[in-house]
mmCIF file of C-alpha atoms in Angstrom:
data_model
loop_
_atom_site.group_PDB
_atom_site.id
_atom_site.type_symbol
_atom_site.label_atom_id
_atom_site.label_comp_id
_atom_site.label_asym_id
_atom_site.label_seq_id
_atom_site.Cartn_x
_atom_site.Cartn_y
_atom_site.Cartn_z
ATOM 1 C CA MET A 1 0.000 0.000 0.000
ATOM 2 C CA ALA A 2 1.743 3.152 -1.189
ATOM 3 C CA THR A 3 1.333 6.438 0.630
ATOM 4 C CA VAL A 4 2.755 9.887 0.113
ATOM 5 C CA GLU A 5 4.166 11.343 3.282
ATOM 6 C CA VAL A 6 4.239 15.141 3.500
ATOM 7 C CA GLY A 7 6.406 17.055 5.904
ATOM 8 C CA GLU A 8 4.262 18.750 8.497
ATOM 9 C CA GLN A 9 6.051 22.077 8.285
ATOM 10 C CA GLY A 10 5.841 22.113 4.490
ATOM 11 C CA ALA A 11 2.119 21.391 4.548
ATOM 12 C CA GLU A 12 1.555 24.076 7.162
ATOM 13 C CA ARG A 13 3.453 26.613 5.048
ATOM 14 C CA ALA A 14 1.365 25.693 2.001
ATOM 15 C CA VAL A 15 -1.914 26.184 3.847
ATOM 16 C CA SER A 16 -0.630 29.403 5.411
ATOM 17 C CA LEU A 17 0.002 30.795 1.949
ATOM 18 C CA VAL A 18 -3.424 29.955 0.570
ATOM 19 C CA TRP A 19 -5.200 31.476 3.570
ATOM 20 C CA ARG A 20 -4.304 34.847 2.025
ATOM 21 C CA GLY A 21 -5.615 33.884 -1.400
ATOM 22 C CA GLY A 22 -8.323 31.794 -2.919
ATOM 23 C CA PHE A 23 -8.681 29.270 -0.132
ATOM 24 C CA GLY A 24 -9.225 31.925 2.517
ATOM 25 C CA ARG A 25 -12.110 33.368 0.514
ATOM 26 C CA LEU A 26 -13.637 29.961 -0.155
ATOM 27 C CA TRP A 27 -13.361 29.142 3.534
ATOM 28 C CA GLY A 28 -14.984 32.443 4.478
ATOM 29 C CA ALA A 29 -17.836 31.855 2.027
ATOM 30 C CA ALA A 30 -18.450 28.341 3.350
ATOM 31 C CA VAL A 31 -18.405 29.407 6.991
ATOM 32 C CA VAL A 32 -20.609 32.474 6.513
ATOM 33 C CA SER A 33 -23.135 30.443 4.533
ATOM 34 C CA ARG A 34 -23.128 27.655 7.136
ATOM 35 C CA PHE A 35 -24.043 30.196 9.826
ATOM 36 C CA GLY A 36 -27.154 31.213 7.912
ATOM 37 C CA ASP A 37 -28.020 27.609 7.137
ATOM 38 C CA ALA A 38 -27.868 26.775 10.859
ATOM 39 C CA LEU A 39 -30.353 29.530 11.649
ATOM 40 C CA ARG A 40 -32.710 28.407 8.881
ATOM 41 C CA GLY A 41 -32.270 24.693 9.603
ATOM 42 C CA ALA A 42 -33.299 25.082 13.228
ATOM 43 C CA ALA A 43 -36.122 27.551 12.567
ATOM 44 C CA LEU A 44 -37.766 25.779 9.628
ATOM 45 C CA PRO A 45 -39.040 22.700 11.551
ATOM 46 C CA LEU A 46 -40.478 24.997 14.216
ATOM 47 C CA LEU A 47 -42.300 26.952 11.530
ATOM 48 C CA ALA A 48 -43.533 23.707 9.975
ATOM 49 C CA VAL A 49 -44.970 22.529 13.295
ATOM 50 C CA SER A 50 -46.794 25.851 13.672
ATOM 51 C CA LEU A 51 -48.370 25.438 10.226
ATOM 52 C CA THR A 52 -49.526 21.805 10.431
ATOM 53 C CA ASP A 53 -50.121 19.096 13.010
ATOM 54 C CA SER A 54 -49.464 16.328 10.473
ATOM 55 C CA PRO A 55 -46.279 14.362 11.330
ATOM 56 C CA LEU A 56 -46.105 13.228 7.705
ATOM 57 C CA LEU A 57 -46.036 16.779 6.327
ATOM 58 C CA VAL A 58 -43.443 17.846 8.905
ATOM 59 C CA SER A 59 -41.229 14.882 8.011
ATOM 60 C CA LEU A 60 -41.602 15.681 4.315
ATOM 61 C CA VAL A 61 -39.844 19.007 4.908
ATOM 62 C CA THR A 62 -36.765 17.010 5.946
ATOM 63 C CA ALA A 63 -37.252 14.507 3.121
ATOM 64 C CA CYS A 64 -37.164 17.346 0.592
ATOM 65 C CA GLY A 65 -33.626 17.991 1.796
ATOM 66 C CA PHE A 66 -32.578 14.527 0.515
ATOM 67 C CA LEU A 67 -34.726 13.970 -2.545
ATOM 68 C CA PRO A 68 -33.033 16.445 -4.936
ATOM 69 C CA TRP A 69 -29.706 14.694 -4.414
ATOM 70 C CA LEU A 70 -31.248 11.477 -5.650
ATOM 71 C CA LEU A 71 -32.996 13.180 -8.578
ATOM 72 C CA PHE A 72 -30.483 15.820 -9.659
ATOM 73 C CA GLY A 73 -27.159 15.003 -7.999
ATOM 74 C CA LEU A 74 -25.644 13.508 -11.159
ATOM 75 C CA LEU A 75 -26.982 16.392 -13.250
ATOM 76 C CA GLY A 76 -25.396 18.910 -10.892
ATOM 77 C CA GLY A 77 -22.031 17.204 -11.267
ATOM 78 C CA ALA A 78 -22.251 17.142 -15.061
ATOM 79 C CA ILE A 79 -23.086 20.855 -15.180
ATOM 80 C CA ALA A 80 -20.274 21.647 -12.724
ATOM 81 C CA ASP A 81 -17.772 20.094 -15.149
ATOM 82 C CA ARG A 82 -19.141 22.069 -18.115
ATOM 83 C CA VAL A 83 -19.162 25.568 -16.652
ATOM 84 C CA ASP A 84 -16.841 27.916 -14.805
ATOM 85 C CA GLN A 85 -17.138 26.513 -11.293
ATOM 86 C CA ARG A 86 -16.479 29.808 -9.545
ATOM 87 C CA ARG A 87 -19.238 31.544 -11.502
ATOM 88 C CA ALA A 88 -21.605 28.643 -10.924
ATOM 89 C CA MET A 89 -21.036 28.869 -7.163
ATOM 90 C CA TRP A 90 -21.675 32.586 -6.813
ATOM 91 C CA ALA A 91 -24.644 32.458 -9.181
ATOM 92 C CA VAL A 92 -26.217 29.663 -7.132
ATOM 93 C CA ASP A 93 -25.656 31.590 -3.911
ATOM 94 C CA VAL A 94 -27.261 34.712 -5.400
ATOM 95 C CA ALA A 95 -30.274 32.621 -6.437
ATOM 96 C CA ARG A 96 -30.506 31.083 -2.970
ATOM 97 C CA GLY A 97 -30.180 34.500 -1.373
ATOM 98 C CA VAL A 98 -33.040 35.882 -3.454
ATOM 99 C CA LEU A 99 -35.213 32.850 -2.630
ATOM 100 C CA MET A 100 -34.565 33.218 1.091
ATOM 101 C CA ALA A 101 -35.183 36.966 1.045
ATOM 102 C CA ALA A 102 -38.527 36.429 -0.680
ATOM 103 C CA PHE A 103 -39.419 33.688 1.788
ATOM 104 C CA ALA A 104 -38.519 35.945 4.723
ATOM 105 C CA VAL A 105 -40.939 38.578 3.398
ATOM 106 C CA VAL A 106 -43.695 35.957 3.049
ATOM 107 C CA VAL A 107 -43.127 34.772 6.630
ATOM 108 C CA TRP A 108 -43.055 38.344 7.903
ATOM 109 C CA LEU A 109 -46.410 39.012 6.215
ATOM 110 C CA GLY A 110 -47.867 35.853 7.745
ATOM 111 C CA HIS A 111 -48.567 34.109 4.429
ATOM 112 C CA ALA A 112 -46.313 31.051 4.807
ATOM 113 C CA THR A 113 -47.852 27.631 4.119
ATOM 114 C CA ILE A 114 -46.570 24.095 4.527
ATOM 115 C CA GLY A 115 -46.629 23.701 0.743
ATOM 116 C CA LEU A 116 -44.339 26.714 0.400
ATOM 117 C CA LEU A 117 -41.936 25.211 2.959
ATOM 118 C CA LEU A 118 -41.782 21.969 0.972
ATOM 119 C CA ALA A 119 -41.127 23.866 -2.265
ATOM 120 C CA LEU A 120 -38.430 25.998 -0.618
ATOM 121 C CA ALA A 121 -36.593 23.000 0.873
ATOM 122 C CA PHE A 122 -36.695 21.208 -2.479
ATOM 123 C CA ALA A 123 -35.479 24.251 -4.437
ATOM 124 C CA LEU A 124 -32.615 25.036 -2.056
ATOM 125 C CA THR A 125 -31.287 21.480 -2.110
ATOM 126 C CA THR A 126 -31.641 21.274 -5.899
ATOM 127 C CA LEU A 127 -29.407 24.344 -6.211
ATOM 128 C CA GLN A 128 -27.059 22.836 -3.638
ATOM 129 C CA THR A 129 -26.382 19.838 -5.893
ATOM 130 C CA LEU A 130 -24.643 22.162 -8.348
ATOM 131 C CA PHE A 131 -22.932 24.270 -5.698
ATOM 132 C CA ASP A 132 -21.431 21.392 -3.699
ATOM 133 C CA ASN A 133 -20.136 19.534 -6.750
ATOM 134 C CA ALA A 134 -18.615 22.729 -8.161
ATOM 135 C CA ALA A 135 -16.984 23.521 -4.803
ATOM 136 C CA THR A 136 -15.455 20.041 -4.536
ATOM 137 C CA ALA A 137 -14.062 20.341 -8.065
ATOM 138 C CA LEU A 138 -12.768 23.897 -7.561
ATOM 139 C CA LEU A 139 -10.866 23.399 -4.298
ATOM 140 C CA PRO A 140 -7.881 21.488 -5.776
ATOM 141 C CA SER A 141 -7.248 24.446 -8.112
ATOM 142 C CA VAL A 142 -6.801 26.947 -5.259
ATOM 143 C CA VAL A 143 -4.586 24.979 -2.858
ATOM 144 C CA ALA A 144 -1.304 23.176 -3.275
ATOM 145 C CA PRO A 145 -1.673 19.385 -3.674
ATOM 146 C CA GLU A 146 0.175 18.713 -0.411
ATOM 147 C CA ALA A 147 -2.188 21.063 1.434
ATOM 148 C CA LEU A 148 -5.429 19.544 0.129
ATOM 149 C CA SER A 149 -6.119 17.367 3.160
ATOM 150 C CA ARG A 150 -5.591 20.265 5.557
ATOM 151 C CA ALA A 151 -7.734 22.550 3.409
ATOM 152 C CA ASN A 152 -10.617 20.047 3.496
ATOM 153 C CA ALA A 153 -10.194 19.684 7.255
ATOM 154 C CA ARG A 154 -10.317 23.437 7.805
ATOM 155 C CA LEU A 155 -13.392 23.808 5.622
ATOM 156 C CA MET A 156 -15.322 21.057 7.412
ATOM 157 C CA THR A 157 -14.186 22.130 10.880
ATOM 158 C CA GLY A 158 -15.056 25.767 10.263
ATOM 159 C CA GLN A 159 -18.517 24.826 9.059
ATOM 160 C CA GLU A 160 -19.065 22.549 12.067
ATOM 161 C CA VAL A 161 -18.036 25.218 14.563
ATOM 162 C CA MET A 162 -20.075 27.953 12.894
ATOM 163 C CA GLY A 163 -23.168 25.818 12.456
ATOM 164 C CA ARG A 164 -23.296 23.895 15.704
ATOM 165 C CA PHE A 165 -21.700 26.235 18.223
ATOM 166 C CA VAL A 166 -22.430 29.701 16.833
ATOM 167 C CA GLY A 167 -25.468 29.566 14.560
ATOM 168 C CA ALA A 168 -27.676 27.038 16.362
ATOM 169 C CA PRO A 169 -27.421 28.665 19.830
ATOM 170 C CA LEU A 170 -28.452 32.014 18.319
ATOM 171 C CA VAL A 171 -31.724 30.661 16.900
ATOM 172 C CA PRO A 172 -33.792 31.601 20.017
ATOM 173 C CA VAL A 173 -32.304 35.108 19.875
ATOM 174 C CA ALA A 174 -33.106 35.448 16.176
ATOM 175 C CA LEU A 175 -36.653 34.186 16.659
ATOM 176 C CA GLY A 176 -37.056 36.588 19.581
ATOM 177 C CA LEU A 177 -36.317 39.437 17.198
ATOM 178 C CA GLY A 178 -38.942 38.241 14.757
ATOM 179 C CA VAL A 179 -40.208 35.051 13.152
ATOM 180 C CA ALA A 180 -38.730 36.049 9.788
ATOM 181 C CA VAL A 181 -35.280 37.025 11.101
ATOM 182 C CA PRO A 182 -33.562 33.599 10.693
ATOM 183 C CA TYR A 183 -34.581 33.497 7.034
ATOM 184 C CA ALA A 184 -33.562 37.094 6.370
ATOM 185 C CA ALA A 185 -30.189 36.389 8.001
ATOM 186 C CA ASP A 186 -29.778 33.300 5.824
ATOM 187 C CA ALA A 187 -30.442 35.414 2.724
ATOM 188 C CA VAL A 188 -27.759 37.901 3.770
ATOM 189 C CA THR A 189 -25.200 35.130 4.361
ATOM 190 C CA TYR A 190 -25.877 33.632 0.922
ATOM 191 C CA LEU A 191 -25.285 36.997 -0.734
ATOM 192 C CA ALA A 192 -22.141 37.570 1.349
ATOM 193 C CA ALA A 193 -20.831 34.136 0.350
ATOM 194 C CA ALA A 194 -21.578 34.903 -3.304
ATOM 195 C CA ALA A 195 -19.547 38.119 -3.049
ATOM 196 C CA LEU A 196 -16.587 36.275 -1.522
ATOM 197 C CA VAL A 197 -16.576 33.603 -4.232
ATOM 198 C CA ALA A 198 -17.020 36.169 -7.009
ATOM 199 C CA SER A 199 -14.074 38.147 -5.627
ATOM 200 C CA LEU A 200 -11.768 35.233 -6.389
ATOM 201 C CA GLY A 201 -11.541 36.532 -9.956
ATOM 202 C CA GLY A 202 -8.544 35.008 -11.663
ATOM 203 C CA ARG A 203 -7.220 33.475 -8.437
ATOM 204 C CA ALA A 204 -9.157 30.267 -8.984
ATOM 205 C CA GLN A 205 -8.357 28.663 -12.283
ATOM 206 C CA ALA A 206 -10.723 25.853 -13.185
ATOM 207 C CA PRO A 207 -9.008 22.683 -14.394
ATOM 208 C CA ARG A 208 -8.411 22.476 -18.133
ATOM 209 C CA ARG A 209 -11.254 20.598 -19.782
ATOM 210 C CA GLU A 210 -10.767 18.194 -22.632
ATOM 211 C CA LEU A 211 -12.567 18.917 -25.902
ATOM 212 C CA ARG A 212 -15.894 17.142 -25.904
ATOM 213 C CA ALA A 213 -16.752 14.717 -28.637
ATOM 214 C CA PRO A 214 -19.348 15.940 -31.158
ATOM 215 C CA GLY A 215 -22.825 15.090 -29.915
ATOM 216 C CA SER A 216 -21.709 14.847 -26.292
ATOM 217 C CA THR A 217 -24.719 15.152 -24.007
ATOM 218 C CA ILE A 218 -25.376 15.749 -20.343
ATOM 219 C CA ARG A 219 -26.510 12.128 -20.094
ATOM 220 C CA SER A 220 -23.231 10.850 -21.551
ATOM 221 C CA ASP A 221 -21.320 13.153 -19.196
ATOM 222 C CA MET A 222 -23.139 11.686 -16.216
ATOM 223 C CA ALA A 223 -22.426 8.174 -17.463
ATOM 224 C CA GLU A 224 -18.733 9.017 -17.767
ATOM 225 C CA GLY A 225 -18.628 10.144 -14.138
ATOM 226 C CA ILE A 226 -20.261 6.929 -12.963
ATOM 227 C CA GLY A 227 -17.872 4.961 -15.169
ATOM 228 C CA VAL A 228 -14.768 6.589 -13.658
ATOM 229 C CA LEU A 229 -16.074 5.917 -10.150
ATOM 230 C CA TRP A 230 -16.849 2.292 -10.982
ATOM 231 C CA ARG A 231 -13.526 1.548 -12.692
ATOM 232 C CA ASP A 232 -11.407 2.918 -9.851
ATOM 233 C CA ARG A 233 -11.347 -0.018 -7.433
ATOM 234 C CA LEU A 234 -10.543 2.112 -4.403
ATOM 235 C CA LEU A 235 -13.186 4.786 -5.053
ATOM 236 C CA ARG A 236 -15.768 2.101 -5.851
ATOM 237 C CA ALA A 237 -15.050 0.308 -2.583
ATOM 238 C CA LEU A 238 -15.099 3.584 -0.670
ATOM 239 C CA CYS A 239 -18.472 4.520 -2.185
ATOM 240 C CA VAL A 240 -20.010 1.130 -1.345
ATOM 241 C CA SER A 241 -18.614 1.345 2.174
ATOM 242 C CA THR A 242 -19.895 4.890 2.708
ATOM 243 C CA THR A 243 -23.345 3.927 1.442
ATOM 244 C CA LEU A 244 -23.570 1.045 3.927
ATOM 245 C CA CYS A 245 -22.385 3.315 6.730
ATOM 246 C CA ASN A 246 -24.918 5.978 5.771
ATOM 247 C CA VAL A 247 -27.711 3.418 6.066
ATOM 248 C CA GLY A 248 -26.521 2.830 9.625
ATOM 249 C CA ILE A 249 -26.216 6.545 10.349
ATOM 250 C CA GLY A 250 -29.712 7.164 9.003
ATOM 251 C CA ALA A 251 -31.113 4.461 11.287
ATOM 252 C CA LEU A 252 -29.262 5.869 14.287
ATOM 253 C CA ILE A 253 -30.073 9.550 13.789
ATOM 254 C CA ALA A 254 -33.757 8.912 13.076
ATOM 255 C CA THR A 255 -34.192 7.187 16.441
ATOM 256 C CA LEU A 256 -31.483 8.846 18.551
ATOM 257 C CA VAL A 257 -33.839 11.039 20.537
ATOM 258 C CA LEU A 258 -35.876 7.930 21.440
ATOM 259 C CA HIS A 259 -32.702 6.024 22.331
ATOM 260 C CA VAL A 260 -31.489 8.718 24.721
ATOM 261 C CA THR A 261 -34.775 9.848 26.255
ATOM 262 C CA GLY A 262 -36.459 6.422 26.241
ATOM 263 C CA TRP A 263 -33.930 3.567 26.466
ATOM 264 C CA LEU A 264 -31.418 5.556 28.536
ATOM 265 C CA GLY A 265 -34.085 7.574 30.346
ATOM 266 C CA ALA A 266 -31.820 10.624 30.176
ATOM 267 C CA GLY A 267 -34.452 13.164 29.092
ATOM 268 C CA ASP A 268 -33.945 16.280 27.008
ATOM 269 C CA ALA A 269 -30.828 17.293 28.932
ATOM 270 C CA GLY A 270 -29.218 13.956 28.140
ATOM 271 C CA TYR A 271 -30.069 14.308 24.471
ATOM 272 C CA ALA A 272 -28.562 17.802 24.410
ATOM 273 C CA ALA A 273 -25.400 16.479 26.076
ATOM 274 C CA VAL A 274 -24.996 13.699 23.515
ATOM 275 C CA ILE A 275 -25.465 16.067 20.570
ATOM 276 C CA THR A 276 -23.106 18.676 22.033
ATOM 277 C CA VAL A 277 -20.301 16.187 22.672
ATOM 278 C CA TYR A 278 -20.772 14.812 19.170
ATOM 279 C CA GLY A 279 -20.108 18.319 17.856
ATOM 280 C CA VAL A 280 -17.041 18.705 20.070
ATOM 281 C CA GLY A 281 -15.720 15.368 18.810
ATOM 282 C CA SER A 282 -16.310 16.426 15.198
ATOM 283 C CA VAL A 283 -14.342 19.641 15.681
ATOM 284 C CA ALA A 284 -11.500 17.735 17.350
ATOM 285 C CA GLY A 285 -11.496 15.276 14.462
ATOM 286 C CA GLY A 286 -11.262 18.100 11.953
ATOM 287 C CA LEU A 287 -8.284 19.606 13.765
ATOM 288 C CA MET A 288 -6.355 16.331 13.776
ATOM 289 C CA ALA A 289 -7.522 14.723 10.498
ATOM 290 C CA ALA A 290 -4.629 15.821 8.295
ATOM 291 C CA ARG A 291 -1.964 14.862 10.824
ATOM 292 C CA VAL A 292 -3.493 11.428 11.371
ATOM 293 C CA ALA A 293 -3.660 10.752 7.626
ATOM 294 C CA GLU A 294 -0.054 11.870 7.163
ATOM 295 C CA ARG A 295 1.220 9.601 9.913
ATOM 296 C CA LEU A 296 -0.866 6.497 9.248
ATOM 297 C CA GLY A 297 -1.520 6.842 5.525
ATOM 298 C CA ARG A 298 -5.001 7.489 4.150
ATOM 299 C CA GLY A 299 -6.032 3.834 3.764
ATOM 300 C CA PRO A 300 -5.159 2.823 7.342
ATOM 301 C CA THR A 301 -6.759 6.042 8.620
ATOM 302 C CA ILE A 302 -10.096 5.073 7.063
ATOM 303 C CA MET A 303 -9.883 1.574 8.545
ATOM 304 C CA VAL A 304 -8.964 2.830 12.033
ATOM 305 C CA CYS A 305 -11.815 5.349 11.963
ATOM 306 C CA GLY A 306 -14.262 2.631 10.932
ATOM 307 C CA ILE A 307 -13.161 0.368 13.774
ATOM 308 C CA ALA A 308 -13.472 3.241 16.269
ATOM 309 C CA GLN A 309 -17.002 4.006 15.071
ATOM 310 C CA ILE A 310 -18.048 0.357 15.309
ATOM 311 C CA ALA A 311 -16.794 0.234 18.916
ATOM 312 C CA ALA A 312 -18.640 3.476 19.721
ATOM 313 C CA LEU A 313 -21.899 2.223 18.214
ATOM 314 C CA PHE A 314 -21.629 -1.113 20.037
ATOM 315 C CA ALA A 315 -21.086 0.706 23.344
ATOM 316 C CA LEU A 316 -24.021 2.996 22.593
ATOM 317 C CA GLY A 317 -26.308 0.032 22.015
ATOM 318 C CA THR A 318 -25.215 -2.122 24.965
ATOM 319 C CA ILE A 319 -24.261 0.159 27.864
ATOM 320 C CA ARG A 320 -27.321 1.696 29.448
ATOM 321 C CA GLU A 321 -25.586 4.677 31.046
ATOM 322 C CA LEU A 322 -25.597 8.296 29.896
ATOM 323 C CA PRO A 323 -21.835 8.898 30.447
ATOM 324 C CA ALA A 324 -21.066 5.924 28.184
ATOM 325 C CA ALA A 325 -23.408 7.259 25.503
ATOM 326 C CA VAL A 326 -21.848 10.724 25.700
ATOM 327 C CA ALA A 327 -18.320 9.301 25.409
ATOM 328 C CA ALA A 328 -19.363 6.983 22.573
ATOM 329 C CA PHE A 329 -20.891 9.816 20.583
ATOM 330 C CA GLY A 330 -17.801 11.948 21.109
ATOM 331 C CA VAL A 331 -15.644 9.185 19.634
ATOM 332 C CA PHE A 332 -18.180 8.655 16.854
ATOM 333 C CA GLY A 333 -18.057 12.342 15.896
ATOM 334 C CA LEU A 334 -14.255 12.512 16.008
ATOM 335 C CA ALA A 335 -13.712 9.388 13.903
ATOM 336 C CA GLY A 336 -16.468 10.404 11.501
ATOM 337 C CA MET A 337 -14.879 13.780 10.760
ATOM 338 C CA VAL A 338 -11.450 12.231 10.175
ATOM 339 C CA TRP A 339 -13.088 9.683 7.828
ATOM 340 C CA ASN A 340 -14.940 12.423 5.906
ATOM 341 C CA VAL A 341 -11.868 14.614 5.427
ATOM 342 C CA THR A 342 -9.766 11.659 4.295
ATOM 343 C CA GLU A 343 -12.478 10.344 1.979
ATOM 344 C CA VAL A 344 -13.019 13.669 0.192
ATOM 345 C CA THR A 345 -9.286 14.201 -0.207
ATOM 346 C CA MET A 346 -8.817 10.725 -1.710
ATOM 347 C CA MET A 347 -11.639 11.358 -4.175
ATOM 348 C CA GLN A 348 -10.193 14.736 -5.224
ATOM 349 C CA GLN A 349 -6.732 13.261 -5.734
ATOM 350 C CA ARG A 350 -7.762 10.137 -7.623
ATOM 351 C CA SER A 351 -10.347 11.663 -9.974
ATOM 352 C CA PRO A 352 -9.373 13.267 -13.298
ATOM 353 C CA ALA A 353 -9.433 17.033 -12.727
ATOM 354 C CA GLU A 354 -11.780 17.680 -15.647
ATOM 355 C CA MET A 355 -14.245 15.056 -14.314
ATOM 356 C CA LEU A 356 -14.132 15.757 -10.596
ATOM 357 C CA GLY A 357 -17.585 17.346 -10.520
ATOM 358 C CA ARG A 358 -19.157 14.254 -12.098
ATOM 359 C CA VAL A 359 -17.228 11.756 -9.983
ATOM 360 C CA SER A 360 -18.102 13.721 -6.845
ATOM 361 C CA ALA A 361 -21.759 13.796 -7.908
ATOM 362 C CA ALA A 362 -21.861 10.042 -8.559
ATOM 363 C CA PHE A 363 -20.237 9.361 -5.191
ATOM 364 C CA ARG A 364 -22.563 11.706 -3.289
ATOM 365 C CA THR A 365 -25.738 10.544 -5.025
ATOM 366 C CA LEU A 366 -25.102 6.867 -4.400
ATOM 367 C CA SER A 367 -23.934 7.285 -0.818
ATOM 368 C CA THR A 368 -26.652 9.789 0.125
ATOM 369 C CA ALA A 369 -29.313 7.274 -0.914
ATOM 370 C CA GLY A 370 -28.410 5.228 2.148
ATOM 371 C CA ALA A 371 -29.538 7.834 4.694
ATOM 372 C CA PRO A 372 -33.325 7.925 4.013
ATOM 373 C CA LEU A 373 -33.345 4.136 3.653
ATOM 374 C CA GLY A 374 -31.624 3.858 7.011
ATOM 375 C CA ALA A 375 -34.079 6.255 8.651
ATOM 376 C CA LEU A 376 -36.954 4.001 7.599
ATOM 377 C CA LEU A 377 -35.063 0.910 8.730
ATOM 378 C CA GLY A 378 -34.300 2.477 12.112
ATOM 379 C CA GLY A 379 -37.937 3.177 12.848
ATOM 380 C CA VAL A 380 -38.960 -0.351 11.926
ATOM 381 C CA ILE A 381 -36.354 -2.198 13.993
ATOM 382 C CA ALA A 382 -36.697 0.150 16.980
ATOM 383 C CA GLY A 383 -40.404 -0.622 17.105
ATOM 384 C CA ALA A 384 -39.909 -4.345 16.627
ATOM 385 C CA TRP A 385 -36.857 -5.143 18.779
ATOM 386 C CA GLY A 386 -36.168 -2.216 21.079
ATOM 387 C CA LEU A 387 -34.916 1.364 21.046
ATOM 388 C CA ASN A 388 -31.257 0.333 21.307
ATOM 389 C CA THR A 389 -31.289 -1.935 18.257
ATOM 390 C CA PRO A 390 -30.714 0.816 15.637
ATOM 391 C CA ALA A 391 -27.313 1.511 17.223
ATOM 392 C CA LEU A 392 -26.422 -2.186 17.060
ATOM 393 C CA ALA A 393 -27.699 -2.412 13.482
ATOM 394 C CA ALA A 394 -25.550 0.608 12.621
ATOM 395 C CA ALA A 395 -22.509 -1.139 14.136
ATOM 396 C CA ALA A 396 -23.205 -4.200 11.958
ATOM 397 C CA LEU A 397 -23.585 -2.036 8.836
ATOM 398 C CA PHE A 398 -20.323 -0.237 9.580
ATOM 399 C CA ALA A 399 -18.631 -3.633 9.927
ATOM 400 C CA CYS A 400 -20.003 -4.611 6.511
ATOM 401 C CA GLY A 401 -18.705 -1.304 5.188
ATOM 402 C CA LEU A 402 -15.191 -2.071 6.396
ATOM 403 C CA VAL A 403 -15.325 -5.497 4.771
ATOM 404 C CA ALA A 404 -16.374 -3.836 1.508
ATOM 405 C CA LEU A 405 -13.302 -1.589 1.749
ATOM 406 C CA VAL A 406 -10.787 -4.425 1.826
ATOM 407 C CA PRO A 407 -10.621 -5.112 -1.958
ATOM 408 C CA GLY A 408 -10.091 -1.425 -2.680
ATOM 409 C CA MET A 409 -7.269 -1.128 -0.186
ATOM 410 C CA ARG A 410 -5.153 -3.374 -2.405
ATOM 411 C CA SER A 411 -4.913 -0.512 -4.903
ATOM 412 C CA PRO A 412 -2.148 2.112 -4.592
ATOM 413 C CA ILE A 413 -3.345 4.972 -2.370
ATOM 414 C CA ASN A 414 -2.007 8.475 -2.797
#
């Protein structure tokens, strides 16, 4: 198993340089936007509950956040590889900012409906399929190759801190100022992020694209992305593994509040403690992800993280004590962030630069499909065999995911 070891000081110097250029602006755009998303994400379910007493309609608001990835994820990747990625990103953020500003006005006037919430959630996520794939493809063009892992870690960590520890706690304050304030703030952050990305100008040079064959279509572009993912043994194994793990995560998250408040009997305070420590673990994982991957190699890092998450899930499902659950979720968050940073970096490095948007889209679309399936599975098995069984099922699915990784690990890993 081949790995590329990078000197820590050299990598730090590389990241330090890009903080003053394109990467710093991309990071700022991502963090600012995540702050607004946290305000909207926490306020939207509360608004939905005030508009309907139907659990199905409320749950559909969340479902609309997944469905566009399954319908349009591949399309978003194909478009991202055909256009200037920087322009696509700021244009999408302007569109999202306008949508949120209009929605804030509707809420302020008292005309919001559950149907409008469903349409808004669907539209925002549809636009996100283009934005996220373009961002993944653009990042390698604004940072040095040896700094890519650290750049991904800083992006994910910054978003986690801003969303979980800054944005979410301010939701009650924002709502106290007015029911429309979280949505107006989200609109402002989208427009601010668009300005930051647009200001990159010539700093971010999109990868050179090969001339397309006559008659090339969006459908053929999407097929090419899937083909590259399938032919790369490591990326294929990583995608299968991530999909299995996401089924487990979906099952766990859908029933976590019942696990903590019911099976553990820890109440709302216990649930808040588990979620908070998960966030702390995720931030810690982001801070150490690059160093771990450099010391162990990316393949072993993925395997170690998977083993740590299996142990955490098994403890969560067998030890009926709140301190054990809190510790387990902290480990789960830490290992999960290290896995995510390493996974994205491996995909960026192994994919052809001119096809990264499509490969990223194929990977995301296939792996994201596991989450809603897992949520359904979690509800079924929790009702049939007990509130702790989704955690144990998740541990089993993660174990299957690690087994699926083994064939891919025989390929050279950058």
